[in-house]
PDB file of C-alpha atoms in Angstrom:
ATOM      1  CA  UNK A 251      -0.064   0.074   0.105  1.00 83.00           C
ATOM      2  CA  UNK A 252       0.521   3.447  -0.675  1.00 91.00           C
ATOM      3  CA  UNK A 253      -0.025   6.954   1.805  1.00 94.00           C
ATOM      4  CA  UNK A 254      -0.043  10.139   0.676  1.00 96.00           C
ATOM      5  CA  UNK A 255      -0.654  13.370   2.453  1.00 96.00           C
ATOM      6  CA  UNK A 256      -3.702  14.642  -0.024  1.00 97.00           C
ATOM      7  CA  UNK A 257      -6.538  13.411   0.373  1.00 96.00           C
ATOM      8  CA  UNK A 258      -7.627  14.357  -3.477  1.00 97.00           C
ATOM      9  CA  UNK A 259      -4.440  12.586  -4.927  1.00 95.00           C
ATOM     10  CA  UNK A 260      -5.823   9.737  -2.551  1.00 96.00           C
ATOM     11  CA  UNK A 261      -9.147   9.737  -4.167  1.00 96.00           C
ATOM     12  CA  UNK A 262      -7.526  10.016  -7.220  1.00 94.00           C
ATOM     13  CA  UNK A 263      -5.188   7.034  -7.490  1.00 93.00           C
ATOM     14  CA  UNK A 264      -7.494   4.362  -5.867  1.00 94.00           C
ATOM     15  CA  UNK A 265     -11.100   5.532  -8.190  1.00 93.00           C
ATOM     16  CA  UNK A 266      -8.803   6.210 -11.489  1.00 90.00           C
ATOM     17  CA  UNK A 267      -5.579   3.886 -11.044  1.00 90.00           C
ATOM     18  CA  UNK A 268      -7.363   1.259  -8.682  1.00 92.00           C
ATOM     19  CA  UNK A 269      -4.325   1.913  -6.577  1.00 92.00           C
ATOM     20  CA  UNK A 270      -4.125   1.141  -2.960  1.00 92.00           C
ATOM     21  CA  UNK A 271      -3.717   4.395  -1.304  1.00 94.00           C
ATOM     22  CA  UNK A 272      -4.316   5.557   2.292  1.00 94.00           C
ATOM     23  CA  UNK A 273      -4.666   8.762   3.770  1.00 96.00           C
ATOM     24  CA  UNK A 274      -1.787  10.226   6.049  1.00 97.00           C
ATOM     25  CA  UNK A 275      -0.699  13.043   7.996  1.00 97.00           C
ATOM     26  CA  UNK A 276       2.736  13.525   6.931  1.00 97.00           C
ATOM     27  CA  UNK A 277       5.458  16.098   7.918  1.00 97.00           C
ATOM     28  CA  UNK A 278       8.664  16.440   6.401  1.00 97.00           C
ATOM     29  CA  UNK A 279      11.364  18.635   7.465  1.00 98.00           C
ATOM     30  CA  UNK A 280      14.530  19.498   5.966  1.00 96.00           C
ATOM     31  CA  UNK A 281      18.079  20.502   7.921  1.00 96.00           C
ATOM     32  CA  UNK A 282      20.732  20.482   5.602  1.00 94.00           C
ATOM     33  CA  UNK A 283      21.339  17.293   3.643  1.00 94.00           C
ATOM     34  CA  UNK A 284      18.892  15.296   6.405  1.00 97.00           C
ATOM     35  CA  UNK A 285      15.541  14.754   6.151  1.00 97.00           C
ATOM     36  CA  UNK A 286      13.305  14.476   9.064  1.00 98.00           C
ATOM     37  CA  UNK A 287      10.055  12.354   7.772  1.00 97.00           C
ATOM     38  CA  UNK A 288       6.720  11.419  10.171  1.00 98.00           C
ATOM     39  CA  UNK A 289       3.591   9.810   8.545  1.00 97.00           C
ATOM     40  CA  UNK A 290       0.514   8.298  10.295  1.00 97.00           C
ATOM     41  CA  UNK A 291      -1.967   6.633   8.566  1.00 96.00           C
ATOM     42  CA  UNK A 292      -5.385   7.410   8.836  1.00 95.00           C
ATOM     43  CA  UNK A 293      -8.970   5.909   8.778  1.00 87.00           C
ATOM     44  CA  UNK A 294      -7.811   2.244  10.101  1.00 81.00           C
ATOM     45  CA  UNK A 295      -9.271   0.227  12.475  1.00 81.00           C
ATOM     46  CA  UNK A 296      -7.355   0.046  15.122  1.00 80.00           C
ATOM     47  CA  UNK A 297      -4.032   1.891  16.080  1.00 85.00           C
ATOM     48  CA  UNK A 298      -2.989   4.285  13.153  1.00 92.00           C
ATOM     49  CA  UNK A 299       0.270   2.521  11.952  1.00 95.00           C
ATOM     50  CA  UNK A 300       3.222   5.349  12.227  1.00 97.00           C
ATOM     51  CA  UNK A 301       6.556   5.607  10.257  1.00 96.00           C
ATOM     52  CA  UNK A 302       8.678   8.265  11.316  1.00 97.00           C
ATOM     53  CA  UNK A 303      12.464   8.658  10.336  1.00 97.00           C
ATOM     54  CA  UNK A 304      15.227  10.728   9.470  1.00 98.00           C
ATOM     55  CA  UNK A 305      17.584   9.967   6.308  1.00 97.00           C
ATOM     56  CA  UNK A 306      20.063  11.355   4.259  1.00 98.00           C
ATOM     57  CA  UNK A 307      22.569  10.532   1.620  1.00 98.00           C
ATOM     58  CA  UNK A 308      25.893   9.171   2.198  1.00 97.00           C
ATOM     59  CA  UNK A 309      27.891   8.809  -0.932  1.00 97.00           C
ATOM     60  CA  UNK A 310      28.438  10.237  -4.353  1.00 98.00           C
ATOM     61  CA  UNK A 311      25.757  10.452  -7.179  1.00 98.00           C
ATOM     62  CA  UNK A 312      25.239   7.036  -9.491  1.00 98.00           C
ATOM     63  CA  UNK A 313      23.243   5.458 -12.211  1.00 98.00           C
ATOM     64  CA  UNK A 314      22.022   1.687 -11.402  1.00 98.00           C
ATOM     65  CA  UNK A 315      23.089  -0.155 -14.153  1.00 98.00           C
ATOM     66  CA  UNK A 316      21.032  -2.973 -15.945  1.00 97.00           C
ATOM     67  CA  UNK A 317      20.385  -5.826 -14.594  1.00 98.00           C
ATOM     68  CA  UNK A 318      21.312  -4.819 -11.009  1.00 97.00           C
ATOM     69  CA  UNK A 319      18.665  -4.557  -7.960  1.00 97.00           C
ATOM     70  CA  UNK A 320      18.491  -1.364  -8.325  1.00 97.00           C
ATOM     71  CA  UNK A 321      18.099  -0.866 -11.784  1.00 98.00           C
ATOM     72  CA  UNK A 322      15.090  -3.303 -11.086  1.00 97.00           C
ATOM     73  CA  UNK A 323      13.670  -1.380  -8.504  1.00 96.00           C
ATOM     74  CA  UNK A 324      14.043   2.198  -9.623  1.00 96.00           C
ATOM     75  CA  UNK A 325      13.556   1.685 -13.780  1.00 97.00           C
ATOM     76  CA  UNK A 326       9.932   1.499 -13.852  1.00 94.00           C
ATOM     77  CA  UNK A 327       8.314   2.581 -16.964  1.00 97.00           C
ATOM     78  CA  UNK A 328       4.861   1.069 -16.229  1.00 97.00           C
ATOM     79  CA  UNK A 329       2.233  -0.396 -14.135  1.00 94.00           C
ATOM     80  CA  UNK A 330      -0.454  -2.297 -13.993  1.00 96.00           C
ATOM     81  CA  UNK A 331      -3.654  -2.837 -11.785  1.00 94.00           C
ATOM     82  CA  UNK A 332      -6.726  -5.162 -11.464  1.00 94.00           C
ATOM     83  CA  UNK A 333      -9.851  -3.565 -11.049  1.00 92.00           C
ATOM     84  CA  UNK A 334     -12.676  -5.271  -8.783  1.00 90.00           C
ATOM     85  CA  UNK A 335     -13.630  -6.871 -11.855  1.00 94.00           C
ATOM     86  CA  UNK A 336     -10.502  -8.334 -12.000  1.00 95.00           C
ATOM     87  CA  UNK A 337      -9.485  -6.193 -15.525  1.00 96.00           C
ATOM     88  CA  UNK A 338      -6.186  -5.845 -15.969  1.00 97.00           C
ATOM     89  CA  UNK A 339      -4.832  -2.070 -17.205  1.00 97.00           C
ATOM     90  CA  UNK A 340      -1.821  -0.723 -17.798  1.00 97.00           C
ATOM     91  CA  UNK A 341      -0.105   2.617 -17.532  1.00 95.00           C
ATOM     92  CA  UNK A 342       2.590   4.282 -19.037  1.00 98.00           C
ATOM     93  CA  UNK A 343       5.327   6.261 -17.425  1.00 96.00           C
ATOM     94  CA  UNK A 344       8.353   8.219 -18.595  1.00 98.00           C
ATOM     95  CA  UNK A 345      11.241   9.720 -16.936  1.00 97.00           C
ATOM     96  CA  UNK A 346      15.028  10.438 -17.051  1.00 97.00           C
ATOM     97  CA  UNK A 347      17.630   7.539 -15.078  1.00 97.00           C
ATOM     98  CA  UNK A 348      17.031   7.914 -11.774  1.00 97.00           C
ATOM     99  CA  UNK A 349      20.694   9.976 -10.003  1.00 98.00           C
ATOM    100  CA  UNK A 350      20.999   7.871  -6.898  1.00 98.00           C
ATOM    101  CA  UNK A 351      22.843   7.665  -3.972  1.00 98.00           C
ATOM    102  CA  UNK A 352      23.735   5.159  -0.922  1.00 98.00           C
ATOM    103  CA  UNK A 353      21.741   6.642   1.805  1.00 98.00           C
ATOM    104  CA  UNK A 354      21.539   5.983   5.753  1.00 97.00           C
ATOM    105  CA  UNK A 355      18.434   6.172   8.209  1.00 96.00           C
ATOM    106  CA  UNK A 356      17.822   6.444  11.607  1.00 94.00           C
ATOM    107  CA  UNK A 357      14.189   4.616  11.893  1.00 89.00           C
ATOM    108  CA  UNK A 358      12.654   6.355  15.392  1.00 91.00           C
ATOM    109  CA  UNK A 359       8.854   4.320  14.945  1.00 94.00           C
ATOM    110  CA  UNK A 360       7.593   1.901  12.389  1.00 92.00           C
ATOM    111  CA  UNK A 361       4.358   0.280  13.172  1.00 94.00           C
ATOM    112  CA  UNK A 362       3.220  -0.034   9.127  1.00 92.00           C
ATOM    113  CA  UNK A 363       4.549  -3.361   8.962  1.00 92.00           C
ATOM    114  CA  UNK A 364       3.521  -4.904  11.713  1.00 91.00           C
ATOM    115  CA  UNK A 365      -0.275  -3.633  11.863  1.00 89.00           C
ATOM    116  CA  UNK A 366      -0.570  -5.921   8.629  1.00 87.00           C
ATOM    117  CA  UNK A 367       0.730  -8.517  10.409  1.00 90.00           C
ATOM    118  CA  UNK A 368       4.474  -8.164   8.210  1.00 93.00           C
ATOM    119  CA  UNK A 369       7.344  -9.367  10.313  1.00 93.00           C
ATOM    120  CA  UNK A 370      10.268  -7.048   9.322  1.00 91.00           C
ATOM    121  CA  UNK A 371      13.508  -8.858   8.929  1.00 92.00           C
ATOM    122  CA  UNK A 372      16.580  -8.203  11.423  1.00 90.00           C
ATOM    123  CA  UNK A 373      19.067  -6.792   9.120  1.00 90.00           C
ATOM    124  CA  UNK A 374      19.829  -3.185   7.815  1.00 87.00           C
ATOM    125  CA  UNK A 375      17.159  -2.327   4.728  1.00 89.00           C
ATOM    126  CA  UNK A 376      18.596  -1.457   1.317  1.00 92.00           C
ATOM    127  CA  UNK A 377      18.467   2.319   1.193  1.00 96.00           C
ATOM    128  CA  UNK A 378      18.913   5.310  -1.515  1.00 97.00           C
ATOM    129  CA  UNK A 379      18.449   8.513  -2.004  1.00 97.00           C
ATOM    130  CA  UNK A 380      16.889  10.218  -4.978  1.00 97.00           C
ATOM    131  CA  UNK A 381      16.405  13.792  -5.469  1.00 93.00           C
ATOM    132  CA  UNK A 382      12.962  15.409  -7.339  1.00 93.00           C
ATOM    133  CA  UNK A 383      12.627  14.223 -10.781  1.00 95.00           C
ATOM    134  CA  UNK A 384       9.688  15.094 -13.130  1.00 97.00           C
ATOM    135  CA  UNK A 385       7.784  11.568 -13.987  1.00 96.00           C
ATOM    136  CA  UNK A 386       5.329  11.710 -16.919  1.00 97.00           C
ATOM    137  CA  UNK A 387       2.264   8.982 -16.582  1.00 92.00           C
ATOM    138  CA  UNK A 388      -0.030   8.123 -19.485  1.00 94.00           C
ATOM    139  CA  UNK A 389      -3.718   7.088 -19.063  1.00 93.00           C
ATOM    140  CA  UNK A 390      -5.106   3.690 -18.556  1.00 93.00           C
ATOM    141  CA  UNK A 391      -5.400   1.075 -20.877  1.00 96.00           C
ATOM    142  CA  UNK A 392      -6.932  -2.236 -20.547  1.00 97.00           C
ATOM    143  CA  UNK A 393      -5.042  -4.976 -21.542  1.00 97.00           C
ATOM    144  CA  UNK A 394      -7.328  -8.071 -20.262  1.00 95.00           C
TER     145      UNK A 394
END
């Protein structure tokens, strides 16, 4: 699932693209290269899942090479979605290669996965940082 702080963005993502977006109260602060992030999902049954952390880039910019995990995770040029009636749609996406940097984070609170009954592994996460980049997407087209 995905969280967004704008209720119209959540409504659009859910109704137009059939994506599992949820409304959240989000706060982001920038101090030099460090980003402080807090998100609390709203409108859920039971305790509201929370993610709170700070992170920063800690290495030079690089572009993911074809065949690497970083490439597979970031260089996505379409998405697929399935409606309640099991219709499959595709959305084409256009963006330049992501200028990635290795990153470090300090997690203060993370109940996002546990709220869904998903255990997190006891190892550091794979983290990358990318500055804002424009992304274009096209209307849905049905493929099945």
